[in-house]
Amino acid sequence: MMTQLKEKLDTAIRNVPDFPKPGIRFKDITPVFLDANLCDEIADNIIKEFVTRNGGIDAVCSIESRGFFIGMLIANKLQIPLFPVRKAGKLPAKTKSFTYDLEYGSATLEIHTGVVKPDWKIMIHDDILATGGTAMAAAELIKAEGGQVAGFSFIAELDFLKGRDKILSYSPNIVSAIRFS
Ligand code: AMP
């Protein structure tokens, strides 16, 4: 039985075939943001699940760019700091970078140096967990900056791409508001 939130997300998240390239079934989460109550429910659900299972966190790391939306909502509800991990060349001050493999080619993510406090327990947030490379890169950057990865949260997880396996070693605390098999 799906919970009410899962049912709502299953309806709101739109499948777009062959985007951005043939063979990819893109999960479009933009309709979710049209519903203010649904956004609230997602953030409350992640906070409840995460805090119940894993205790408190000190900061949220939001991954560019679709991780910014609900990440900020979570951080604001908890009244804790948020910092972004962004694609190469976007952050203006001194950065550290991490390059990881994609299906074709590679990608680089960056973090501002000096923003992470050594005692911070950090939850990494993104919209979707697919192959896990992006979340893994964020975890590597947090570790390189001396922070503790307290876990991960996502609006949606694509189970069949097994991203969970790639990030489990950083933290087993992985919360997704909905999982697609
Ligand atoms: P990955 O590194 O493979 O886990 O990919 C995660 C990032 O790519 C997330 O930031 C998602 O926004 C995006 N992404 C990957 N696959 C999809 C998909 N099928 N639909 C929508 N977004 C996706």
Tab-separated table of N, CA and C in Angstrom, residues 8 28 32 37 45 50 57 64 76 89 99 109 132 135-136 139 148 152 155:
chain	number	residue	atom	x	y	z
A	8	LYS	N	0.583	10.857	-4.053
A	8	LYS	CA	0.600	12.220	-4.614
A	8	LYS	C	1.835	12.430	-5.487
A	28	ASP	N	10.332	14.261	-14.478
A	28	ASP	CA	10.200	15.715	-14.372
A	28	ASP	C	9.505	16.056	-13.062
A	32	VAL	N	5.746	19.149	-9.140
A	32	VAL	CA	5.696	19.061	-7.675
A	32	VAL	C	5.698	20.461	-7.056
A	37	ASN	N	1.540	22.725	-0.714
A	37	ASN	CA	1.321	21.754	0.368
A	37	ASN	C	2.141	20.493	0.161
A	45	ASN	N	8.238	15.016	5.603
A	45	ASN	CA	8.467	13.577	5.568
A	45	ASN	C	9.952	13.250	5.670
A	50	PHE	N	14.273	11.097	8.527
A	50	PHE	CA	15.708	11.213	8.732
A	50	PHE	C	16.046	11.348	10.211
A	57	ILE	N	20.725	16.789	12.448
A	57	ILE	CA	21.777	17.236	11.533
A	57	ILE	C	22.071	18.708	11.795
A	64	GLU	N	23.264	21.206	-6.921
A	64	GLU	CA	22.735	21.941	-8.075
A	64	GLU	C	22.079	20.995	-9.063
A	76	ASN	N	15.448	25.445	6.097
A	76	ASN	CA	14.717	26.553	6.709
A	76	ASN	C	13.770	26.063	7.797
A	89	GLY	N	32.711	25.979	-12.084
A	89	GLY	CA	32.730	27.343	-12.597
A	89	GLY	C	31.614	28.241	-12.112
A	99	THR	N	35.849	15.337	-9.674
A	99	THR	CA	35.383	14.908	-10.994
A	99	THR	C	35.004	13.432	-10.944
A	109	LEU	N	31.936	18.626	-9.821
A	109	LEU	CA	31.185	19.422	-8.840
A	109	LEU	C	32.164	20.178	-7.957
A	132	GLY	N	23.880	7.534	-8.730
A	132	GLY	CA	24.565	7.822	-7.469
A	132	GLY	C	25.867	8.596	-7.608
A	135	ALA	N	25.616	12.264	-6.047
A	135	ALA	CA	25.573	12.267	-4.582
A	135	ALA	C	26.927	11.850	-4.006
A	136	MET	N	27.585	10.894	-4.675
A	136	MET	CA	28.898	10.445	-4.227
A	136	MET	C	29.912	11.598	-4.296
A	139	ALA	N	29.442	13.870	-1.423
A	139	ALA	CA	29.980	13.255	-0.202
A	139	ALA	C	31.504	13.385	-0.155
A	148	GLN	N	31.199	15.673	8.286
A	148	GLN	CA	30.705	14.299	8.430
A	148	GLN	C	29.437	14.142	7.591
A	152	PHE	N	21.769	10.955	3.300
A	152	PHE	CA	21.305	11.500	2.022
A	152	PHE	C	19.783	11.530	2.015
A	155	ILE	N	13.944	13.431	-3.242
A	155	ILE	CA	12.507	13.368	-3.478
A	155	ILE	C	12.193	11.982	-4.032
